Amino acid sequence: MSKVVKTESSLAGLIRRYVNASVLLIVATVLALIFANLPSTRSLYAWLWQQPVSLSIGGFNVFSHGGHALTLMDFINDFLMFFFFLSVGLEIKREVLCGELSTRQKALLPVIGACGGMLMPVIVFFCVCLGHPLMERGCAIPMATDIAFSLGVISMFGKRVPLGLKIFLAALAVADDLGGIIVIALFYSEGLSWPYLLAAAVVVAILLIGNKRQVRLKAFYMSLGLVLWYFVLNSGIHATIAGVVLAFCIPANLTYGTRYYLEYIREHLKEYPDIDLEEAANTRAMVLQKGDIQLLRRIEKASDQLISPLQDIEDQLAMPINFIVIPLFAFANAGVDFADMSIGSLFHGVALGVFLGLLIGKFTGVFTASWLSIKLGFCQLPEGANWRSFAGVSMLCGIGFTVSMFIAALSYPVHLGTDGAEMLNQAKLGILCGTIASAIVGSLMLNATLPKEEQTA
């Protein structure tokens, strides 16, 4: 029973965090659409993201690729998103080690659902854009489920949603992110530079040796991680993959375990006399002797060891990622320019492929793959769910935003010229419309199938 309560409590905290993040994401997206379409700000909005970013040491610019300074858009998509993918990598590693992907029984259904939910959108996109090689570059865009938006929507139903369905959606989104990362690594790498790849491999080797040798200093991993980012950026592999690689090098355990350090702190605190809390509040600061300072330093050092580097870094990244990096990414990338679009723009080409991929492909893939695995006896329906409520959650999996926008930018980069820019604009339109449609339809399905509030009270 306590394990169930603990799971529900941690999931509730995760949902609360993502609800707040999703609100900011919506605000940033709306602002991007306004700035990209107002005549007075359209040109300024486009000009802003092309400005060069520089951090130079002598003649060396840290933020450079192929000898050219990164633009502000590149800085957001390549550098700041490195921290986003580091956070995603840490979350995946934690879930695999001790979370909802840690055992075959827990992981099988969300992983199978995620696989179906990645395959079907690609098929749908190809059916729409078949025969157009440039369009086909975007086939991976509708693969991703946005964990912030999807958990934000499901939170609106409160306790009406069974815990098993919430866990399924969160675990599927994590598995989905892993699939997106693999796709980015395999299909969005070009012009590989072997010297930089070799340098990156050396940095990874040092990180793994540090992990093996019980190095638990977070500064060690983060500083080498930034070096790794630079080498990967210039290697031809997308720079954000460095964040995922770094995440899997960061230790998830402690040298002696949490209980050891708690007992260590208790033993050392015994050297100070017990004092009433109210009395302590009115006591002036102690003038510490050298021995007292050394003792308190040992206690401070032990307290830093209570949380593993993986969980500590993940926790420290949560706020800046959710409240700065992702909203900024949305503001920079979600600006669809409607100036050259007609009412029918959504009904052909890339926009239609992405829209149907998210709305139809994700639902069909997740639901069908899960249904087959359950009917064949490999998995069980999440506790407390029925097929109708499960279908509603499957529809919410079509809410794609952050990773979809990211893959869209990789699919139609600047060097493709006018055609690439037009298709990127269409892809963004498809993502926005597909996400909104999936959220609305999924919400209506859940509202019709979940028990009412008075029945769950």
PDB file of N, CA and C in Angstrom, residues 185-269:
ATOM      1  N   ALA A 185      19.862  10.682 -33.735  1.00  0.00           N
ATOM      2  CA  ALA A 185      21.256  10.232 -33.820  1.00  0.00           C
ATOM      3  C   ALA A 185      21.538   9.508 -35.142  1.00  0.00           C
ATOM      4  N   LEU A 186      20.577   8.686 -35.589  1.00  0.00           N
ATOM      5  CA  LEU A 186      20.806   7.857 -36.772  1.00  0.00           C
ATOM      6  C   LEU A 186      20.564   8.584 -38.092  1.00  0.00           C
ATOM      7  N   PHE A 187      19.546   9.438 -38.130  1.00  0.00           N
ATOM      8  CA  PHE A 187      19.105   9.973 -39.420  1.00  0.00           C
ATOM      9  C   PHE A 187      19.342  11.466 -39.611  1.00  0.00           C
ATOM     10  N   TYR A 188      19.812  12.143 -38.580  1.00  0.00           N
ATOM     11  CA  TYR A 188      20.047  13.583 -38.726  1.00  0.00           C
ATOM     12  C   TYR A 188      21.505  13.936 -38.471  1.00  0.00           C
ATOM     13  N   SER A 189      22.379  13.022 -38.852  1.00  0.00           N
ATOM     14  CA  SER A 189      23.819  13.265 -38.786  1.00  0.00           C
ATOM     15  C   SER A 189      24.339  13.335 -40.213  1.00  0.00           C
ATOM     16  N   GLU A 190      25.221  14.279 -40.480  1.00  0.00           N
ATOM     17  CA  GLU A 190      25.758  14.419 -41.839  1.00  0.00           C
ATOM     18  C   GLU A 190      27.141  15.036 -41.799  1.00  0.00           C
ATOM     19  N   GLY A 191      27.961  14.677 -42.781  1.00  0.00           N
ATOM     20  CA  GLY A 191      29.314  15.219 -42.884  1.00  0.00           C
ATOM     21  C   GLY A 191      30.160  14.918 -41.660  1.00  0.00           C
ATOM     22  N   LEU A 192      30.265  13.633 -41.303  1.00  0.00           N
ATOM     23  CA  LEU A 192      30.966  13.253 -40.072  1.00  0.00           C
ATOM     24  C   LEU A 192      32.445  13.653 -40.119  1.00  0.00           C
ATOM     25  N   SER A 193      32.920  14.210 -39.008  1.00  0.00           N
ATOM     26  CA  SER A 193      34.329  14.584 -38.862  1.00  0.00           C
ATOM     27  C   SER A 193      34.972  13.616 -37.876  1.00  0.00           C
ATOM     28  N   TRP A 194      35.823  12.743 -38.360  1.00  0.00           N
ATOM     29  CA  TRP A 194      36.391  11.695 -37.515  1.00  0.00           C
ATOM     30  C   TRP A 194      37.310  12.222 -36.418  1.00  0.00           C
ATOM     31  N   PRO A 195      38.098  13.275 -36.645  1.00  0.00           N
ATOM     32  CA  PRO A 195      38.909  13.803 -35.529  1.00  0.00           C
ATOM     33  C   PRO A 195      38.061  14.269 -34.352  1.00  0.00           C
ATOM     34  N   TYR A 196      36.942  14.968 -34.658  1.00  0.00           N
ATOM     35  CA  TYR A 196      36.058  15.422 -33.573  1.00  0.00           C
ATOM     36  C   TYR A 196      35.339  14.240 -32.922  1.00  0.00           C
ATOM     37  N   LEU A 197      34.961  13.246 -33.729  1.00  0.00           N
ATOM     38  CA  LEU A 197      34.332  12.051 -33.172  1.00  0.00           C
ATOM     39  C   LEU A 197      35.284  11.319 -32.229  1.00  0.00           C
ATOM     40  N   LEU A 198      36.551  11.239 -32.618  1.00  0.00           N
ATOM     41  CA  LEU A 198      37.557  10.588 -31.774  1.00  0.00           C
ATOM     42  C   LEU A 198      37.748  11.366 -30.473  1.00  0.00           C
ATOM     43  N   ALA A 199      37.798  12.695 -30.574  1.00  0.00           N
ATOM     44  CA  ALA A 199      37.932  13.535 -29.377  1.00  0.00           C
ATOM     45  C   ALA A 199      36.730  13.343 -28.449  1.00  0.00           C
ATOM     46  N   ALA A 200      35.525  13.268 -29.041  1.00  0.00           N
ATOM     47  CA  ALA A 200      34.314  13.037 -28.237  1.00  0.00           C
ATOM     48  C   ALA A 200      34.379  11.683 -27.549  1.00  0.00           C
ATOM     49  N   ALA A 201      34.881  10.658 -28.262  1.00  0.00           N
ATOM     50  CA  ALA A 201      34.997   9.318 -27.684  1.00  0.00           C
ATOM     51  C   ALA A 201      35.959   9.310 -26.494  1.00  0.00           C
ATOM     52  N   VAL A 202      37.031  10.085 -26.587  1.00  0.00           N
ATOM     53  CA  VAL A 202      37.993  10.177 -25.483  1.00  0.00           C
ATOM     54  C   VAL A 202      37.329  10.805 -24.254  1.00  0.00           C
ATOM     55  N   VAL A 203      36.545  11.864 -24.470  1.00  0.00           N
ATOM     56  CA  VAL A 203      35.843  12.513 -23.352  1.00  0.00           C
ATOM     57  C   VAL A 203      34.856  11.542 -22.709  1.00  0.00           C
ATOM     58  N   VAL A 204      34.125  10.787 -23.520  1.00  0.00           N
ATOM     59  CA  VAL A 204      33.184   9.796 -22.987  1.00  0.00           C
ATOM     60  C   VAL A 204      33.927   8.741 -22.168  1.00  0.00           C
ATOM     61  N   ALA A 205      35.086   8.317 -22.664  1.00  0.00           N
ATOM     62  CA  ALA A 205      35.891   7.329 -21.935  1.00  0.00           C
ATOM     63  C   ALA A 205      36.306   7.864 -20.560  1.00  0.00           C
ATOM     64  N   ILE A 206      36.689   9.147 -20.502  1.00  0.00           N
ATOM     65  CA  ILE A 206      37.077   9.762 -19.221  1.00  0.00           C
ATOM     66  C   ILE A 206      35.875   9.813 -18.280  1.00  0.00           C
ATOM     67  N   LEU A 207      34.717  10.160 -18.823  1.00  0.00           N
ATOM     68  CA  LEU A 207      33.507  10.206 -18.005  1.00  0.00           C
ATOM     69  C   LEU A 207      33.172   8.825 -17.440  1.00  0.00           C
ATOM     70  N   LEU A 208      33.291   7.782 -18.265  1.00  0.00           N
ATOM     71  CA  LEU A 208      32.983   6.426 -17.816  1.00  0.00           C
ATOM     72  C   LEU A 208      33.994   5.941 -16.782  1.00  0.00           C
ATOM     73  N   ILE A 209      35.253   6.314 -16.977  1.00  0.00           N
ATOM     74  CA  ILE A 209      36.280   5.952 -15.983  1.00  0.00           C
ATOM     75  C   ILE A 209      35.975   6.638 -14.657  1.00  0.00           C
ATOM     76  N   GLY A 210      35.586   7.927 -14.727  1.00  0.00           N
ATOM     77  CA  GLY A 210      35.216   8.648 -13.514  1.00  0.00           C
ATOM     78  C   GLY A 210      34.066   7.979 -12.786  1.00  0.00           C
ATOM     79  N   ASN A 211      33.060   7.539 -13.546  1.00  0.00           N
ATOM     80  CA  ASN A 211      31.925   6.824 -12.961  1.00  0.00           C
ATOM     81  C   ASN A 211      32.400   5.533 -12.294  1.00  0.00           C
ATOM     82  N   LYS A 212      33.255   4.788 -13.000  1.00  0.00           N
ATOM     83  CA  LYS A 212      33.764   3.506 -12.479  1.00  0.00           C
ATOM     84  C   LYS A 212      34.605   3.710 -11.229  1.00  0.00           C
ATOM     85  N   ARG A 213      35.347   4.815 -11.179  1.00  0.00           N
ATOM     86  CA  ARG A 213      36.227   5.093 -10.037  1.00  0.00           C
ATOM     87  C   ARG A 213      35.511   5.806  -8.893  1.00  0.00           C
ATOM     88  N   GLN A 214      34.181   5.821  -8.946  1.00  0.00           N
ATOM     89  CA  GLN A 214      33.366   6.385  -7.869  1.00  0.00           C
ATOM     90  C   GLN A 214      33.498   7.908  -7.729  1.00  0.00           C
ATOM     91  N   VAL A 215      33.792   8.592  -8.837  1.00  0.00           N
ATOM     92  CA  VAL A 215      33.806  10.059  -8.805  1.00  0.00           C
ATOM     93  C   VAL A 215      32.356  10.533  -8.739  1.00  0.00           C
ATOM     94  N   ARG A 216      32.020  11.305  -7.710  1.00  0.00           N
ATOM     95  CA  ARG A 216      30.645  11.761  -7.525  1.00  0.00           C
ATOM     96  C   ARG A 216      30.539  13.286  -7.596  1.00  0.00           C
ATOM     97  N   LEU A 217      31.590  13.939  -8.064  1.00  0.00           N
ATOM     98  CA  LEU A 217      31.623  15.394  -8.155  1.00  0.00           C
ATOM     99  C   LEU A 217      30.845  15.839  -9.395  1.00  0.00           C
ATOM    100  N   LYS A 218      29.755  16.567  -9.174  1.00  0.00           N
ATOM    101  CA  LYS A 218      28.890  16.969 -10.300  1.00  0.00           C
ATOM    102  C   LYS A 218      29.626  17.904 -11.258  1.00  0.00           C
ATOM    103  N   ALA A 219      30.506  18.752 -10.724  1.00  0.00           N
ATOM    104  CA  ALA A 219      31.260  19.678 -11.574  1.00  0.00           C
ATOM    105  C   ALA A 219      32.136  18.916 -12.576  1.00  0.00           C
ATOM    106  N   PHE A 220      32.632  17.749 -12.180  1.00  0.00           N
ATOM    107  CA  PHE A 220      33.458  16.913 -13.067  1.00  0.00           C
ATOM    108  C   PHE A 220      32.654  16.521 -14.310  1.00  0.00           C
ATOM    109  N   TYR A 221      31.429  16.062 -14.107  1.00  0.00           N
ATOM    110  CA  TYR A 221      30.609  15.592 -15.228  1.00  0.00           C
ATOM    111  C   TYR A 221      30.079  16.746 -16.076  1.00  0.00           C
ATOM    112  N   MET A 222      29.669  17.840 -15.436  1.00  0.00           N
ATOM    113  CA  MET A 222      29.103  18.947 -16.196  1.00  0.00           C
ATOM    114  C   MET A 222      30.160  19.676 -17.020  1.00  0.00           C
ATOM    115  N   SER A 223      31.359  19.864 -16.447  1.00  0.00           N
ATOM    116  CA  SER A 223      32.415  20.564 -17.197  1.00  0.00           C
ATOM    117  C   SER A 223      32.882  19.723 -18.386  1.00  0.00           C
ATOM    118  N   LEU A 224      33.078  18.414 -18.157  1.00  0.00           N
ATOM    119  CA  LEU A 224      33.460  17.547 -19.277  1.00  0.00           C
ATOM    120  C   LEU A 224      32.305  17.409 -20.267  1.00  0.00           C
ATOM    121  N   GLY A 225      31.073  17.508 -19.769  1.00  0.00           N
ATOM    122  CA  GLY A 225      29.909  17.453 -20.654  1.00  0.00           C
ATOM    123  C   GLY A 225      29.886  18.604 -21.644  1.00  0.00           C
ATOM    124  N   LEU A 226      30.298  19.788 -21.201  1.00  0.00           N
ATOM    125  CA  LEU A 226      30.345  20.944 -22.106  1.00  0.00           C
ATOM    126  C   LEU A 226      31.436  20.763 -23.166  1.00  0.00           C
ATOM    127  N   VAL A 227      32.563  20.170 -22.754  1.00  0.00           N
ATOM    128  CA  VAL A 227      33.620  19.855 -23.732  1.00  0.00           C
ATOM    129  C   VAL A 227      33.093  18.845 -24.743  1.00  0.00           C
ATOM    130  N   LEU A 228      32.371  17.833 -24.243  1.00  0.00           N
ATOM    131  CA  LEU A 228      31.776  16.817 -25.116  1.00  0.00           C
ATOM    132  C   LEU A 228      30.804  17.468 -26.099  1.00  0.00           C
ATOM    133  N   TRP A 229      30.004  18.425 -25.603  1.00  0.00           N
ATOM    134  CA  TRP A 229      29.050  19.117 -26.478  1.00  0.00           C
ATOM    135  C   TRP A 229      29.766  19.773 -27.649  1.00  0.00           C
ATOM    136  N   TYR A 230      30.875  20.457 -27.384  1.00  0.00           N
ATOM    137  CA  TYR A 230      31.588  21.158 -28.454  1.00  0.00           C
ATOM    138  C   TYR A 230      32.114  20.171 -29.497  1.00  0.00           C
ATOM    139  N   PHE A 231      32.682  19.067 -29.036  1.00  0.00           N
ATOM    140  CA  PHE A 231      33.221  18.080 -29.979  1.00  0.00           C
ATOM    141  C   PHE A 231      32.109  17.438 -30.807  1.00  0.00           C
ATOM    142  N   VAL A 232      30.990  17.111 -30.164  1.00  0.00           N
ATOM    143  CA  VAL A 232      29.879  16.495 -30.890  1.00  0.00           C
ATOM    144  C   VAL A 232      29.266  17.490 -31.869  1.00  0.00           C
ATOM    145  N   LEU A 233      29.144  18.768 -31.460  1.00  0.00           N
ATOM    146  CA  LEU A 233      28.619  19.813 -32.343  1.00  0.00           C
ATOM    147  C   LEU A 233      29.379  19.863 -33.654  1.00  0.00           C
ATOM    148  N   ASN A 234      30.695  19.721 -33.578  1.00  0.00           N
ATOM    149  CA  ASN A 234      31.534  19.834 -34.765  1.00  0.00           C
ATOM    150  C   ASN A 234      31.842  18.489 -35.421  1.00  0.00           C
ATOM    151  N   SER A 235      31.251  17.412 -34.877  1.00  0.00           N
ATOM    152  CA  SER A 235      31.544  16.075 -35.414  1.00  0.00           C
ATOM    153  C   SER A 235      30.623  15.676 -36.556  1.00  0.00           C
ATOM    154  N   GLY A 236      29.485  16.383 -36.698  1.00  0.00           N
ATOM    155  CA  GLY A 236      28.493  16.002 -37.706  1.00  0.00           C
ATOM    156  C   GLY A 236      27.295  15.305 -37.102  1.00  0.00           C
ATOM    157  N   ILE A 237      27.418  14.798 -35.859  1.00  0.00           N
ATOM    158  CA  ILE A 237      26.275  14.257 -35.121  1.00  0.00           C
ATOM    159  C   ILE A 237      25.604  15.440 -34.429  1.00  0.00           C
ATOM    160  N   HIS A 238      24.269  15.402 -34.320  1.00  0.00           N
ATOM    161  CA  HIS A 238      23.616  16.564 -33.727  1.00  0.00           C
ATOM    162  C   HIS A 238      24.068  16.756 -32.288  1.00  0.00           C
ATOM    163  N   ALA A 239      24.339  18.010 -31.932  1.00  0.00           N
ATOM    164  CA  ALA A 239      24.968  18.336 -30.647  1.00  0.00           C
ATOM    165  C   ALA A 239      24.159  17.887 -29.439  1.00  0.00           C
ATOM    166  N   THR A 240      22.836  17.858 -29.567  1.00  0.00           N
ATOM    167  CA  THR A 240      22.005  17.501 -28.411  1.00  0.00           C
ATOM    168  C   THR A 240      22.198  16.052 -27.979  1.00  0.00           C
ATOM    169  N   ILE A 241      22.694  15.195 -28.879  1.00  0.00           N
ATOM    170  CA  ILE A 241      22.954  13.801 -28.517  1.00  0.00           C
ATOM    171  C   ILE A 241      24.004  13.732 -27.408  1.00  0.00           C
ATOM    172  N   ALA A 242      24.883  14.755 -27.358  1.00  0.00           N
ATOM    173  CA  ALA A 242      25.885  14.805 -26.287  1.00  0.00           C
ATOM    174  C   ALA A 242      25.213  14.835 -24.914  1.00  0.00           C
ATOM    175  N   GLY A 243      24.053  15.499 -24.812  1.00  0.00           N
ATOM    176  CA  GLY A 243      23.337  15.558 -23.540  1.00  0.00           C
ATOM    177  C   GLY A 243      22.885  14.187 -23.082  1.00  0.00           C
ATOM    178  N   VAL A 244      22.399  13.375 -24.015  1.00  0.00           N
ATOM    179  CA  VAL A 244      21.932  12.026 -23.676  1.00  0.00           C
ATOM    180  C   VAL A 244      23.116  11.137 -23.287  1.00  0.00           C
ATOM    181  N   VAL A 245      24.199  11.228 -24.049  1.00  0.00           N
ATOM    182  CA  VAL A 245      25.398  10.433 -23.730  1.00  0.00           C
ATOM    183  C   VAL A 245      25.925  10.808 -22.345  1.00  0.00           C
ATOM    184  N   LEU A 246      25.977  12.108 -22.065  1.00  0.00           N
ATOM    185  CA  LEU A 246      26.437  12.571 -20.749  1.00  0.00           C
ATOM    186  C   LEU A 246      25.543  12.014 -19.647  1.00  0.00           C
ATOM    187  N   ALA A 247      24.221  12.015 -19.868  1.00  0.00           N
ATOM    188  CA  ALA A 247      23.277  11.525 -18.857  1.00  0.00           C
ATOM    189  C   ALA A 247      23.576  10.081 -18.475  1.00  0.00           C
ATOM    190  N   PHE A 248      23.911   9.264 -19.451  1.00  0.00           N
ATOM    191  CA  PHE A 248      24.155   7.854 -19.165  1.00  0.00           C
ATOM    192  C   PHE A 248      25.539   7.610 -18.554  1.00  0.00           C
ATOM    193  N   CYS A 249      26.370   8.642 -18.504  1.00  0.00           N
ATOM    194  CA  CYS A 249      27.668   8.538 -17.829  1.00  0.00           C
ATOM    195  C   CYS A 249      27.616   9.013 -16.376  1.00  0.00           C
ATOM    196  N   ILE A 250      26.559   9.725 -16.011  1.00  0.00           N
ATOM    197  CA  ILE A 250      26.451  10.292 -14.662  1.00  0.00           C
ATOM    198  C   ILE A 250      25.981   9.219 -13.685  1.00  0.00           C
ATOM    199  N   PRO A 251      26.666   9.062 -12.544  1.00  0.00           N
ATOM    200  CA  PRO A 251      26.327   7.980 -11.590  1.00  0.00           C
ATOM    201  C   PRO A 251      24.929   8.136 -11.010  1.00  0.00           C
ATOM    202  N   ALA A 252      24.257   7.000 -10.865  1.00  0.00           N
ATOM    203  CA  ALA A 252      22.913   6.997 -10.294  1.00  0.00           C
ATOM    204  C   ALA A 252      22.906   6.459  -8.865  1.00  0.00           C
ATOM    205  N   ASN A 253      24.080   6.077  -8.361  1.00  0.00           N
ATOM    206  CA  ASN A 253      24.144   5.526  -7.010  1.00  0.00           C
ATOM    207  C   ASN A 253      25.117   6.326  -6.149  1.00  0.00           C
ATOM    208  N   LEU A 254      25.189   5.989  -4.879  1.00  0.00           N
ATOM    209  CA  LEU A 254      26.104   6.628  -3.934  1.00  0.00           C
ATOM    210  C   LEU A 254      27.194   5.649  -3.530  1.00  0.00           C
ATOM    211  N   THR A 255      28.311   6.171  -3.070  1.00  0.00           N
ATOM    212  CA  THR A 255      29.428   5.309  -2.700  1.00  0.00           C
ATOM    213  C   THR A 255      29.037   4.341  -1.599  1.00  0.00           C
ATOM    214  N   TYR A 256      28.328   4.834  -0.555  1.00  0.00           N
ATOM    215  CA  TYR A 256      27.960   3.985   0.578  1.00  0.00           C
ATOM    216  C   TYR A 256      26.456   3.881   0.799  1.00  0.00           C
ATOM    217  N   GLY A 257      25.654   4.602   0.085  1.00  0.00           N
ATOM    218  CA  GLY A 257      24.204   4.551   0.278  1.00  0.00           C
ATOM    219  C   GLY A 257      23.700   5.665   1.173  1.00  0.00           C
ATOM    220  N   THR A 258      22.442   6.067   0.979  1.00  0.00           N
ATOM    221  CA  THR A 258      21.852   7.197   1.699  1.00  0.00           C
ATOM    222  C   THR A 258      21.854   6.982   3.210  1.00  0.00           C
ATOM    223  N   ARG A 259      21.506   5.770   3.650  1.00  0.00           N
ATOM    224  CA  ARG A 259      21.398   5.510   5.091  1.00  0.00           C
ATOM    225  C   ARG A 259      22.739   5.678   5.804  1.00  0.00           C
ATOM    226  N   TYR A 260      23.820   5.320   5.126  1.00  0.00           N
ATOM    227  CA  TYR A 260      25.150   5.483   5.720  1.00  0.00           C
ATOM    228  C   TYR A 260      25.419   6.949   6.040  1.00  0.00           C
ATOM    229  N   TYR A 261      25.116   7.831   5.078  1.00  0.00           N
ATOM    230  CA  TYR A 261      25.393   9.258   5.279  1.00  0.00           C
ATOM    231  C   TYR A 261      24.454   9.868   6.311  1.00  0.00           C
ATOM    232  N   LEU A 262      23.203   9.401   6.356  1.00  0.00           N
ATOM    233  CA  LEU A 262      22.290   9.887   7.391  1.00  0.00           C
ATOM    234  C   LEU A 262      22.801   9.535   8.783  1.00  0.00           C
ATOM    235  N   GLU A 263      23.267   8.310   8.933  1.00  0.00           N
ATOM    236  CA  GLU A 263      23.784   7.883  10.241  1.00  0.00           C
ATOM    237  C   GLU A 263      25.077   8.621  10.577  1.00  0.00           C
ATOM    238  N   TYR A 264      25.900   8.857   9.549  1.00  0.00           N
ATOM    239  CA  TYR A 264      27.148   9.606   9.737  1.00  0.00           C
ATOM    240  C   TYR A 264      26.847  11.006  10.278  1.00  0.00           C
ATOM    241  N   ILE A 265      25.830  11.670   9.689  1.00  0.00           N
ATOM    242  CA  ILE A 265      25.440  13.018  10.130  1.00  0.00           C
ATOM    243  C   ILE A 265      24.906  12.982  11.556  1.00  0.00           C
ATOM    244  N   ARG A 266      24.067  11.980  11.860  1.00  0.00           N
ATOM    245  CA  ARG A 266      23.509  11.851  13.218  1.00  0.00           C
ATOM    246  C   ARG A 266      24.618  11.708  14.261  1.00  0.00           C
ATOM    247  N   GLU A 267      25.595  10.865  13.961  1.00  0.00           N
ATOM    248  CA  GLU A 267      26.690  10.626  14.912  1.00  0.00           C
ATOM    249  C   GLU A 267      27.481  11.896  15.185  1.00  0.00           C
ATOM    250  N   HIS A 268      27.746  12.668  14.161  1.00  0.00           N
ATOM    251  CA  HIS A 268      28.535  13.887  14.344  1.00  0.00           C
ATOM    252  C   HIS A 268      27.731  14.994  15.019  1.00  0.00           C
ATOM    253  N   LEU A 269      26.418  15.021  14.794  1.00  0.00           N
ATOM    254  CA  LEU A 269      25.581  16.033  15.441  1.00  0.00           C
ATOM    255  C   LEU A 269      25.459  15.809  16.944  1.00  0.00           C
TER     256      LEU A 269
END
